[in-house]
């Protein structure tokens, strides 16, 4: 498409008013909102299909840890009426079907372009627009650039010698092949025991001939307690959707699970045990999020609860030596993201499942036929790397993003993200990070947080268009204040010491190894985040500066809409 002459005063305008990068949960909803407004928008997606996380992660066992009916979009009553979630924690194939269903239902596919990996984005100061370069060399321009690139979209395989020499199939879980993998009777290795590893190990144990897990550090895991959702249960859920979403909106994490408001030390040990016994048997994150709040901030409370979970592990794993290896000793329960498991611990009771402690005997290299540790050599047919992601900022670092005066975002964020409300960055005008680093949307039940973020962004853009502005940018002071505020919230939390992605740890990325905390997520909870950003909007977007309007207020939004009608 040629660049268009604008209805706003005749200057040359970019090809699109808005480009959204990413056709995952966030990109789809942002697109829906802008299409509703009649704005010229296109989505660029690097993959061959939509769905983001749910397009890529196809490994066995991949499923929601959020209750399915709290994960779906809430914006359409009709959609809520039509969709039947089949399981309380739905699996990847169904989740991808759901997102495709949404896109077809609202006729959004025509605004999406696939296999369009964006490699660079540069702000053109003179023209006040963004110039994007795609992997195939094409260039595209837009007035406003919205990144919906996800939190966990930059997978990081380990940095091990000899990986390229292995002769069998080997892949990171994010790149699990789309075509069926022949697993029957195969000798399979899994490296990594985070939320992904725990899901894939639980599933593979029943599917392969022999499974060897290479564990460097165990995680505290808890049972998912998944189950089917019958027609009658789904009818009941449908009748309560309003109530369910209200509850999610009130809770810090955007889940139905709300913290126990009683003080840990105000109740007896027996009462604590009664709560924990109940939560351990219930579905989902309750064991983490409906627990006493002291678990997150008080070493002693955390240690007592961690010991309770350790005993659960000892009861479930028959071999006491293996059980002890599966119990974390370097951190307490819940200060890293808790993997939810399905028969994970029971997998280690099977004769075909083996645990190798690579803290004791580290991996030396990958060989032609398998894995060599300092102790011995193992042969495998398949190697699976469940080694995680360059979380939160990794997706941004992989695009060469250049703002005002040639400043690179990856340089600005070298020591950690600096943002305003997790959605704007000083020096990078007209760019909005949907569910970006340091936003409240990034630390909650994802779609609940996404909807809050997208509503805010849509309102902001409407404000911009109504006023005829063409440029907006967060001030340096505003982003410094926000980043300090986000950092401050870590100070009371045990999580600040964790070797997990919430604090920016990744052993496979130079500079992201443990030891230097990066303040990635807003820990104030969903209600407080929503109240804060709403207040900013209600006060005319404090902390964001806009340029002078180019057309009178009352004509401005409709002129953008008319321009769209002419180009489409
Ligand atoms: P992760 O939590 O970062 O875990 C990576 C694992 O790989 C860790 O056990 C790590 O050990 C190990 N590892 C990394 N590099 C290694 C190396 N070079 N050698 C040996 N071991 C290595 O990553 P993840 O499991 O992919 O999970 C990331 C996030 O994705 C989760 O926290 C969650 O938010 C999301 N997720 C969500 C769902 C869901 O909602 N259902 C499911 C899966 C994942 P160390 O700890 O020693 O570094």
Coordinates of C-alpha atoms and ligand atoms in Angstrom, one line a residue:
X1 CA 0.0 0.0 0.0
X2 CA 1.3 3.5 -0.9
X3 CA 1.7 6.1 1.8
X4 CA -1.5 8.2 2.0
X5 CA -2.2 11.9 2.0
X6 CA -3.8 12.7 5.3
X7 CA -7.2 14.3 6.0
X8 CA -5.3 16.2 8.7
X9 CA -3.8 19.1 6.9
X10 CA -2.3 17.4 3.8
X11 CA 1.0 16.1 5.2
X12 CA 2.2 12.7 4.1
X13 CA 1.0 10.1 6.5
X14 CA 2.1 6.6 7.3
X15 CA 0.5 3.6 5.6
X16 CA -1.4 2.6 8.7
X17 CA -2.8 4.5 11.6
X18 CA -1.9 1.6 13.9
X19 CA 0.2 -1.5 13.6
X20 CA -0.1 -4.1 16.3
X21 CA 2.8 -6.6 16.5
X22 CA 1.6 -10.0 17.6
X23 CA -1.6 -12.0 17.1
X24 CA -1.8 -13.6 20.5
X25 CA -4.4 -13.0 23.3
X26 CA -3.4 -9.3 23.6
X27 CA -3.1 -8.5 19.9
X28 CA -6.4 -10.1 19.1
X29 CA -8.3 -8.1 21.7
X30 CA -6.6 -4.8 20.9
X31 CA -7.4 -5.4 17.2
X32 CA -11.1 -6.0 18.0
X33 CA -11.3 -2.7 19.9
X34 CA -9.7 -0.7 17.1
X35 CA -11.8 -2.3 14.4
X36 CA -14.9 -1.4 16.4
X37 CA -13.7 2.2 16.4
X38 CA -13.3 2.2 12.6
X39 CA -9.5 2.8 12.8
X40 CA -7.1 1.7 10.1
X41 CA -5.1 -1.1 11.8
X42 CA -3.1 -4.1 10.8
X43 CA -1.6 -6.9 12.8
X44 CA 1.9 -8.3 11.9
X45 CA 2.5 -11.8 13.2
X46 CA 5.8 -13.6 12.8
X47 CA 4.3 -17.0 13.0
X48 CA 2.2 -18.7 10.3
X49 CA -0.9 -18.6 12.4
X50 CA -2.6 -16.7 15.3
X51 CA -2.6 -17.6 18.9
X52 CA 0.9 -16.5 20.3
X53 CA 1.7 -18.7 23.2
X54 CA -1.0 -21.2 22.3
X55 CA 0.2 -21.4 18.7
X56 CA 3.8 -22.2 19.6
X57 CA 3.7 -24.3 22.8
X58 CA 2.4 -27.6 21.5
X59 CA 4.3 -29.9 23.9
X60 CA 2.3 -32.8 25.5
X61 CA 0.8 -31.6 28.8
X62 CA 0.6 -27.9 27.8
X63 CA -2.5 -26.4 29.3
X64 CA -3.9 -23.5 31.3
X65 CA -3.0 -23.0 34.9
X66 CA -5.9 -20.5 35.0
X67 CA -9.4 -21.9 35.3
X68 CA -10.5 -22.0 31.6
X69 CA -13.6 -19.9 32.1
X70 CA -11.6 -17.1 33.7
X71 CA -9.1 -17.2 30.9
X72 CA -11.6 -16.5 28.0
X73 CA -12.4 -13.0 26.9
X74 CA -15.2 -11.3 28.8
X75 CA -16.1 -8.6 26.3
X76 CA -18.8 -10.5 24.4
X77 CA -21.9 -12.0 26.1
X78 CA -22.6 -13.9 22.9
X79 CA -19.1 -15.4 22.9
X80 CA -19.5 -16.4 26.5
X81 CA -22.8 -18.0 25.7
X82 CA -21.5 -19.9 22.8
X83 CA -18.2 -21.4 24.0
X84 CA -18.1 -24.5 26.1
X85 CA -14.9 -25.1 28.0
X86 CA -14.5 -28.9 28.2
X87 CA -11.9 -29.0 31.0
X88 CA -11.4 -26.8 34.1
X89 CA -7.8 -26.3 32.8
X90 CA -8.1 -26.5 29.1
X91 CA -5.3 -28.0 27.0
X92 CA -3.3 -26.2 24.2
X93 CA -5.2 -27.6 21.2
X94 CA -8.5 -26.5 22.6
X95 CA -7.1 -23.1 23.6
X96 CA -5.8 -22.5 20.1
X97 CA -9.2 -23.5 18.7
X98 CA -10.8 -21.0 21.0
X99 CA -8.7 -18.1 19.8
X100 CA -9.3 -19.0 16.2
X101 CA -13.1 -19.2 16.9
X102 CA -13.0 -15.7 18.4
X103 CA -11.1 -14.3 15.4
X104 CA -13.5 -15.9 12.9
X105 CA -16.6 -14.8 14.9
X106 CA -15.6 -11.2 14.9
X107 CA -14.1 -11.4 11.3
X108 CA -10.7 -10.2 12.4
X109 CA -8.5 -12.4 10.3
X110 CA -8.6 -10.0 7.3
X111 CA -6.7 -7.5 9.4
X112 CA -3.9 -9.9 10.2
X113 CA -0.7 -10.6 8.2
X114 CA 1.2 -13.8 9.0
X115 CA 4.9 -14.8 8.5
X116 CA 5.6 -11.1 9.1
X117 CA 8.4 -11.1 11.6
X118 CA 9.3 -7.5 12.5
X119 CA 13.0 -7.1 12.8
X120 CA 13.3 -3.4 13.4
X121 CA 11.2 -0.4 14.3
X122 CA 12.5 3.1 14.0
X123 CA 10.7 6.3 15.0
X124 CA 10.8 8.9 12.2
X125 CA 10.9 12.1 14.1
X126 CA 10.3 14.4 11.1
X127 CA 7.2 12.5 10.0
X128 CA 6.1 11.5 13.5
X129 CA 5.6 7.8 12.6
X130 CA 7.1 4.4 13.0
X131 CA 9.0 2.7 10.2
X132 CA 9.0 -1.1 10.5
X133 CA 11.3 -3.5 8.7
X134 CA 10.1 -7.1 8.2
X135 CA 12.3 -10.2 7.9
X136 CA 11.6 -10.4 4.2
X137 CA 13.0 -6.9 3.7
X138 CA 9.6 -5.1 3.3
X139 CA 9.0 -1.8 5.1
X140 CA 5.8 -0.7 6.7
X141 CA 4.9 2.5 8.4
X142 CA 2.3 3.5 11.1
X143 CA 1.5 6.4 13.3
X144 CA 1.0 4.3 16.4
X145 CA 2.9 1.2 17.2
X146 CA 1.3 -1.2 19.7
X147 CA 3.5 -4.2 20.8
X148 CA 1.5 -7.2 21.9
X149 CA 4.5 -9.5 21.8
X150 CA 3.8 -11.4 25.0
X151 CA 5.9 -12.0 28.1
X152 CA 7.3 -15.4 27.3
X153 CA 7.9 -15.3 23.5
X154 CA 11.8 -15.5 23.4
X155 CA 12.7 -19.1 24.2
X156 CA 16.2 -19.7 25.5
X157 CA 17.8 -23.1 24.8
X158 CA 20.8 -23.8 27.1
X159 CA 24.3 -22.8 26.1
X160 CA 25.8 -26.4 26.0
X161 CA 28.7 -27.6 24.0
X162 CA 27.8 -30.0 21.2
X163 CA 24.1 -29.3 20.9
X164 CA 24.3 -29.2 17.1
X165 CA 26.0 -32.6 16.9
X166 CA 23.1 -34.6 18.4
X167 CA 21.7 -36.8 15.6
X168 CA 18.2 -37.4 16.9
X169 CA 15.3 -34.8 17.1
X170 CA 15.9 -32.1 19.8
X171 CA 13.9 -29.0 20.4
X172 CA 13.0 -26.4 22.9
X173 CA 9.4 -26.9 24.2
X174 CA 8.3 -23.7 22.5
X175 CA 9.3 -25.2 19.2
X176 CA 7.7 -28.6 19.8
X177 CA 7.0 -29.8 16.2
X178 CA 3.5 -29.2 14.7
X179 CA 3.5 -32.7 13.1
X180 CA 3.2 -35.6 15.5
X181 CA 6.4 -36.7 17.2
X182 CA 6.8 -40.5 17.4
X183 CA 7.3 -41.0 21.1
X184 CA 6.3 -44.7 21.6
X185 CA 9.1 -46.7 23.0
X186 CA 11.6 -43.9 22.7
X187 CA 14.4 -42.9 25.1
X188 CA 13.7 -39.2 25.9
X189 CA 15.6 -36.6 27.9
X190 CA 14.0 -33.5 29.4
X191 CA 16.3 -30.7 30.7
X192 CA 14.5 -28.2 32.9
X193 CA 11.9 -28.5 35.7
X194 CA 10.0 -25.2 35.6
X195 CA 6.3 -24.9 34.9
X196 CA 6.9 -26.2 31.4
X197 CA 9.2 -29.0 32.4
X198 CA 6.8 -30.2 35.1
X199 CA 3.9 -30.3 32.6
X200 CA 5.8 -32.1 29.8
X201 CA 7.4 -34.6 32.2
X202 CA 4.0 -35.5 33.8
X203 CA 2.6 -36.1 30.3
X204 CA 5.7 -37.8 28.7
X205 CA 6.0 -40.4 31.5
X206 CA 3.0 -42.3 30.1
X207 CA 3.9 -41.8 26.5
X208 CA 7.6 -42.8 26.0
X209 CA 9.7 -45.9 26.5
X210 CA 12.1 -44.3 29.0
X211 CA 12.3 -40.8 30.4
X212 CA 15.3 -39.1 32.0
X213 CA 14.9 -35.8 33.7
X214 CA 17.9 -33.6 34.1
X215 CA 17.2 -31.3 37.1
X216 CA 19.4 -28.5 38.2
X217 CA 17.1 -27.0 40.8
X218 CA 13.7 -28.4 41.8
X219 CA 10.7 -26.1 42.0
X220 CA 7.9 -26.2 44.5
X221 CA 4.9 -27.6 42.6
X222 CA 1.3 -28.2 43.6
X223 CA -1.5 -30.3 42.1
X224 CA -3.6 -28.8 39.4
X225 CA -6.5 -31.1 40.2
X226 CA -7.9 -30.8 36.6
X227 CA -11.2 -32.3 35.6
X228 CA -13.9 -32.2 32.9
X229 CA -16.6 -29.5 32.8
X230 CA -20.0 -31.1 32.2
X231 CA -22.9 -29.4 30.2
X232 CA -24.6 -28.7 33.5
X233 CA -21.5 -27.2 35.1
X234 CA -20.9 -25.1 32.0
X235 CA -24.5 -23.9 32.2
X236 CA -24.0 -22.9 35.8
X237 CA -20.7 -21.1 34.9
X238 CA -22.5 -19.2 32.1
X239 CA -25.2 -18.0 34.5
X240 CA -22.4 -16.8 36.9
X241 CA -20.0 -15.2 34.4
X242 CA -20.7 -11.7 35.7
X243 CA -20.0 -12.7 39.3
X244 CA -16.9 -14.7 38.3
X245 CA -15.4 -11.8 36.4
X246 CA -16.2 -9.4 39.2
X247 CA -14.4 -11.7 41.6
X248 CA -11.4 -11.9 39.3
X249 CA -11.4 -8.1 39.1
X250 CA -11.4 -7.8 42.9
X251 CA -8.5 -10.3 43.5
X252 CA -4.9 -9.2 43.3
X253 CA -4.0 -11.9 40.7
X254 CA -7.1 -11.6 38.5
X255 CA -8.2 -15.1 39.6
X256 CA -11.1 -16.4 41.5
X257 CA -8.6 -17.2 44.2
X258 CA -8.5 -14.5 46.9
X259 CA -6.0 -14.4 49.8
X260 CA -7.0 -15.6 53.2
X261 CA -7.5 -12.4 55.1
X262 CA -6.8 -14.0 58.5
X263 CA -3.4 -13.4 59.9
X264 CA -1.0 -16.4 59.8
X265 CA -0.2 -16.0 63.4
X266 CA -3.7 -15.2 64.5
X267 CA -4.9 -18.7 63.8
X268 CA -3.7 -21.9 65.4
X269 CA -1.4 -24.4 63.7
X270 CA -4.4 -26.8 63.4
X271 CA -6.4 -24.1 61.5
X272 CA -3.5 -23.5 59.2
X273 CA -3.2 -27.2 58.5
X274 CA -6.9 -27.4 57.8
X275 CA -6.7 -24.6 55.3
X276 CA -3.7 -26.1 53.6
X277 CA -5.2 -29.6 53.4
X278 CA -8.3 -28.1 51.8
X279 CA -6.3 -26.0 49.3
X280 CA -4.0 -28.9 48.3
X281 CA -7.1 -30.9 47.2
X282 CA -8.7 -28.0 45.3
X283 CA -8.2 -27.1 41.7
X284 CA -5.7 -24.5 40.6
X285 CA -3.6 -21.8 42.1
X286 CA -5.6 -21.6 45.4
X287 CA -2.7 -23.2 47.3
X288 CA -0.6 -20.2 46.3
X289 CA -3.0 -17.4 46.0
X290 CA -5.7 -18.2 48.6
X291 CA -3.0 -18.8 51.3
X292 CA -2.0 -16.5 54.1
X293 CA -0.4 -13.3 52.8
X294 CA 2.5 -13.8 55.2
X295 CA 3.8 -16.6 53.0
X296 CA 5.1 -14.0 50.6
X297 CA 6.8 -11.7 53.0
X298 CA 7.7 -13.6 56.2
X299 CA 10.5 -16.1 56.2
X300 CA 9.2 -18.0 59.2
X301 CA 5.6 -18.3 57.8
X302 CA 7.0 -19.3 54.5
X303 CA 9.3 -21.9 56.0
X304 CA 6.4 -23.6 57.9
X305 CA 4.3 -23.8 54.8
X306 CA 7.2 -25.0 52.7
X307 CA 7.8 -27.8 55.1
X308 CA 4.1 -28.8 54.8
X309 CA 4.5 -29.1 51.0
X310 CA 7.8 -31.0 51.5
X311 CA 5.9 -33.6 53.5
X312 CA 3.3 -33.9 50.7
X313 CA 6.1 -34.6 48.3
X314 CA 7.7 -37.2 50.6
X315 CA 4.3 -38.9 50.8
X316 CA 3.9 -39.0 47.0
X317 CA 7.3 -40.1 45.9
X318 CA 8.2 -43.7 47.0
X319 CA 12.0 -43.4 46.9
X320 CA 13.1 -41.2 49.8
X321 CA 16.3 -40.2 48.0
X322 CA 14.4 -39.1 44.9
X323 CA 11.8 -37.3 47.1
X324 CA 14.6 -35.3 48.8
X325 CA 16.0 -34.3 45.5
X326 CA 12.6 -33.0 44.4
X327 CA 12.3 -30.7 47.4
X328 CA 13.8 -27.3 46.9
X329 CA 16.3 -26.3 49.5
X330 CA 17.4 -22.9 48.2
X331 CA 14.1 -21.1 48.3
X332 CA 10.7 -21.3 49.9
X333 CA 7.3 -22.1 48.4
X334 CA 5.7 -19.5 46.1
X335 CA 8.5 -17.0 45.8
X336 CA 9.1 -18.3 42.3
X337 CA 6.2 -19.1 39.9
X338 CA 4.6 -22.3 41.2
X339 CA 4.3 -25.0 38.5
X340 CA 1.0 -26.7 38.6
X341 CA 1.3 -30.5 38.1
X342 CA -0.6 -33.5 37.1
X343 CA 0.8 -36.8 38.4
X344 CA 4.3 -35.1 38.3
X345 CA 5.6 -36.6 41.5
X346 CA 4.0 -40.0 40.8
X347 CA 5.9 -40.1 37.5
X348 CA 9.1 -40.7 39.5
X349 CA 7.5 -43.8 40.9
X350 CA 7.4 -45.4 37.5
X351 CA 10.3 -47.7 36.6
X352 CA 10.9 -46.0 33.2
X353 CA 11.4 -42.5 34.7
X354 CA 14.8 -41.4 36.1
X355 CA 16.0 -38.3 37.8
X356 CA 19.5 -37.0 37.3
X357 CA 20.7 -34.3 39.6
X358 CA 22.9 -32.1 37.5
X359 CA 23.6 -29.8 40.4
X360 CA 25.7 -32.8 41.7
X361 CA 27.0 -33.9 38.3
X362 CA 26.6 -31.1 35.7
X363 CA 26.1 -31.6 32.0
X364 CA 29.5 -31.4 30.2
X365 CA 28.1 -31.5 26.7
X366 CA 25.6 -32.9 24.3
X367 CA 27.0 -35.7 22.2
X368 CA 26.1 -37.3 18.9
X369 CA 24.0 -39.8 20.8
X370 CA 22.9 -38.1 24.0
X371 CA 24.1 -36.3 27.0
X372 CA 27.4 -36.5 28.9
X373 CA 27.6 -35.4 32.6
X374 CA 30.6 -35.2 34.8
X375 CA 29.6 -38.7 36.0
X376 CA 28.6 -40.7 32.9
X377 CA 27.2 -40.7 29.4
X378 CA 23.5 -41.3 28.5
X379 CA 22.1 -42.3 25.1
X380 CA 18.8 -40.8 23.9
X381 CA 16.5 -40.8 20.8
X382 CA 15.0 -37.3 21.6
X383 CA 16.2 -34.4 23.7
X384 CA 13.7 -31.8 25.0
X385 CA 14.9 -28.5 26.3
X386 CA 12.4 -27.1 28.8
X387 CA 14.8 -24.4 29.7
X388 CA 12.5 -21.3 29.7
X389 CA 12.5 -17.9 28.2
X390 CA 14.3 -14.6 28.1
X391 CA 11.2 -13.4 29.9
X392 CA 9.4 -10.0 29.6
X393 CA 12.0 -8.0 27.8
X394 CA 13.5 -10.7 25.6
X395 CA 10.8 -10.2 22.9
X396 CA 11.6 -6.5 22.8
X397 CA 15.4 -7.1 22.7
X398 CA 14.9 -9.3 19.6
X399 CA 13.5 -6.3 17.6
X400 CA 15.8 -3.5 16.9
X401 CA 13.7 -0.7 18.4
X402 CA 15.0 2.8 17.9
X403 CA 13.4 5.9 19.4
X404 CA 14.1 9.6 19.4
X405 CA 17.7 10.6 18.6
X406 CA 18.8 7.0 17.6
X407 CA 18.3 5.7 21.1
X408 CA 17.9 1.9 21.2
X409 CA 15.4 0.3 23.5
X410 CA 17.7 -2.6 24.3
X411 CA 20.3 -0.1 25.5
X412 CA 17.9 1.8 27.5
X413 CA 16.7 -1.4 29.1
X414 CA 20.1 -3.0 29.5
X415 CA 19.9 -3.0 33.3
X416 CA 16.1 -3.6 33.4
X417 CA 13.0 -2.1 32.0
X418 CA 12.1 1.6 32.6
X419 CA 8.5 2.4 31.8
X420 CA 5.5 4.6 32.6
X421 CA 2.7 2.4 33.8
X422 CA 4.3 -0.5 32.0
X423 CA 2.8 0.9 28.8
X424 CA 4.8 3.9 27.7
X425 CA 8.5 4.7 27.4
X426 CA 10.1 8.1 27.3
X427 CA 12.0 8.6 24.1
X428 CA 9.8 6.2 22.2
X429 CA 6.8 8.3 21.3
X430 CA 3.6 6.8 19.8
X431 CA 4.6 3.3 21.0
X432 CA 2.5 1.4 23.5
X433 CA 3.5 -1.8 25.1
X434 CA 0.4 -3.8 25.7
X435 CA 0.8 -5.9 28.9
X436 CA 4.4 -4.7 28.8
X437 CA 7.1 -4.9 31.5
X438 CA 6.1 -3.4 34.8
X439 CA 2.4 -3.3 33.9
X440 CA -0.2 -4.8 36.2
X441 CA -1.4 -6.8 33.2
X442 CA 1.8 -8.7 33.1
X443 CA 1.5 -10.1 36.6
X444 CA -2.1 -11.4 36.6
X445 CA -4.3 -14.1 35.1
X446 CA -3.2 -12.9 31.7
X447 CA -6.4 -12.2 29.8
X448 CA -7.9 -10.4 32.8
X449 CA -4.9 -8.2 32.9
X450 CA -4.9 -7.8 29.1
X451 CA -8.4 -6.6 29.0
X452 CA -7.6 -3.9 31.6
X453 CA -4.6 -2.8 29.6
X454 CA -6.3 -2.9 26.2
X455 CA -9.3 -0.8 27.5
X456 CA -6.9 1.8 28.8
X457 CA -4.9 1.9 25.6
X458 CA -8.0 2.2 23.5
X459 CA -9.3 5.0 25.6
X460 CA -5.9 6.8 25.3
X461 CA -5.9 6.5 21.6
X462 CA -9.5 7.7 21.3
X463 CA -8.4 10.7 23.4
X464 CA -5.5 11.3 21.0
X465 CA -7.6 11.1 17.9
X466 CA -10.4 13.2 19.4
X467 CA -8.0 16.0 20.1
X468 CA -6.3 15.7 16.8
X469 CA -2.9 14.9 18.3
X470 CA -0.3 13.0 16.3
X471 CA 2.3 12.5 18.9
X472 CA 2.3 11.3 22.5
X473 CA 5.2 10.5 24.8
X474 CA 5.7 9.7 28.5
X475 CA 7.9 12.1 30.4
X476 CA 11.2 11.0 31.9
X477 CA 10.0 12.1 35.3
X478 CA 6.8 10.0 35.1
X479 CA 8.6 6.9 34.0
X480 CA 11.3 7.3 36.7
X481 CA 8.5 7.7 39.3
X482 CA 6.8 4.6 38.1
X483 CA 9.9 2.4 37.9
X484 CA 10.9 3.5 41.4
X485 CA 7.4 2.6 42.6
X486 CA 7.6 -0.9 40.9
X487 CA 11.0 -1.5 42.4
X488 CA 9.8 -0.3 45.9
X489 CA 7.1 -3.0 45.8
X490 CA 9.7 -5.7 45.5
X491 CA 11.4 -4.5 48.7
X492 CA 9.1 -6.3 51.2
X493 CA 8.7 -9.5 49.1
X494 CA 10.7 -12.7 49.6
X495 CA 10.4 -13.0 45.8
X496 CA 13.1 -10.4 45.4
X497 CA 15.7 -13.0 46.3
X498 CA 14.4 -15.6 43.9
X499 CA 16.3 -17.1 41.0
X500 CA 13.3 -16.9 38.7
X501 CA 12.1 -14.9 35.7
X502 CA 10.0 -12.5 37.9
X503 CA 13.3 -11.0 38.9
X504 CA 14.9 -11.2 35.5
X505 CA 17.0 -14.3 36.0
X506 CA 18.0 -16.5 33.1
X507 CA 21.2 -18.5 33.2
X508 CA 21.2 -18.9 29.4
X509 CA 21.4 -15.2 28.5
X510 CA 24.6 -13.3 29.1
X511 CA 24.0 -10.6 31.7
X512 CA 20.8 -12.1 33.0
X513 CA 22.4 -14.6 35.3
X514 CA 21.5 -14.5 38.9
X515 CA 22.7 -11.6 41.0
X516 CA 21.3 -8.5 39.4
X517 CA 17.6 -8.0 40.0
X518 CA 15.5 -6.5 37.2
X519 CA 12.1 -5.1 38.2
X520 CA 9.9 -6.8 35.7
X521 CA 6.4 -7.0 37.2
X522 CA 4.0 -4.7 39.1
X523 CA 3.3 -6.4 42.4
X524 CA 0.6 -4.1 43.7
X525 CA -2.3 -6.3 42.5
X526 CA -4.8 -5.9 39.8
X527 CA -7.3 -3.6 41.6
X528 CA -4.7 -1.1 42.5
X529 CA -3.2 -1.1 39.0
X530 CA -6.6 -0.5 37.5
X531 CA -7.3 2.3 39.9
X532 CA -4.0 4.0 39.2
X533 CA -4.2 3.9 35.4
X534 CA -7.8 5.0 35.5
X535 CA -6.9 7.9 37.6
X536 CA -4.2 8.9 35.1
X537 CA -6.7 8.8 32.3
X538 CA -9.3 10.7 34.3
X539 CA -6.8 13.5 34.9
X540 CA -6.0 14.0 31.2
X541 CA -3.1 11.5 31.1
X542 CA -0.7 13.0 33.5
X543 CA 2.8 12.0 32.7
X544 CA 2.2 11.9 29.0
X545 CA 2.8 14.9 26.7
X546 CA 0.9 15.4 23.5
X547 CA 1.7 17.7 20.5
X548 CA -0.5 20.5 19.2
X549 CA -3.8 19.3 17.6
X550 CA -3.7 19.6 13.8
X551 CA -7.5 19.8 13.3
X552 CA -10.3 21.0 15.5
X553 CA -11.3 18.6 18.3
X554 CA -14.8 17.6 17.1
X555 CA -13.6 16.7 13.6
X556 CA -10.4 14.9 14.6
X557 CA -11.5 11.3 15.3
X558 CA -13.9 11.2 12.4
X559 CA -11.1 12.5 10.1
X560 CA -9.0 9.5 11.1
X561 CA -12.0 7.2 10.5
X562 CA -12.7 8.8 7.1
X563 CA -9.1 8.4 6.1
X564 CA -9.4 4.8 7.0
X565 CA -12.5 4.4 4.9
X566 CA -10.7 5.8 1.9
X567 CA -7.7 3.5 2.2
X568 CA -9.6 0.3 3.0
Ligands
LIG1 P1 11.5 -21.6 33.8 O1 10.5 -21.5 34.8 O2 12.4 -20.5 33.6 O3 12.2 -23.0 34.0 C1 13.4 -23.3 33.2 C2 13.9 -24.6 33.8 O4 15.0 -25.0 33.0 C3 14.5 -24.4 35.2 O5 14.3 -25.6 35.9 C4 16.0 -24.1 35.0 O6 16.8 -24.5 36.0 C5 16.2 -25.1 33.8 N1 17.3 -24.7 33.0 C6 17.5 -23.6 32.3 N2 18.7 -23.6 31.7 C7 19.3 -24.7 32.0 C8 20.6 -25.3 31.7 N3 21.4 -24.6 30.9 N4 20.9 -26.5 32.3 C9 20.0 -27.1 33.1 N5 18.8 -26.6 33.4 C10 18.5 -25.4 32.9 O7 10.8 -21.8 32.3 P2 9.4 -22.5 32.0 O8 9.3 -23.8 32.7 O9 9.3 -22.6 30.5 O10 8.3 -21.6 32.5 C11 8.4 -20.2 32.2 C12 7.0 -19.6 32.5 O11 6.1 -19.9 31.5 C13 6.3 -20.1 33.8 O12 6.8 -19.5 34.9 C14 4.9 -19.7 33.5 O13 4.7 -18.3 33.8 C15 4.8 -19.9 32.0 N6 4.2 -21.2 31.8 C16 2.8 -21.2 32.0 C17 2.1 -22.3 31.8 C18 0.6 -22.3 32.1 O14 0.1 -21.3 32.3 N7 0.0 -23.4 32.0 C19 2.8 -23.5 31.5 C20 4.2 -23.5 31.4 C21 4.8 -22.3 31.5 P3 17.3 -23.3 37.1 O15 16.2 -23.0 37.9 O16 18.4 -24.0 37.8 O17 17.8 -22.2 36.2

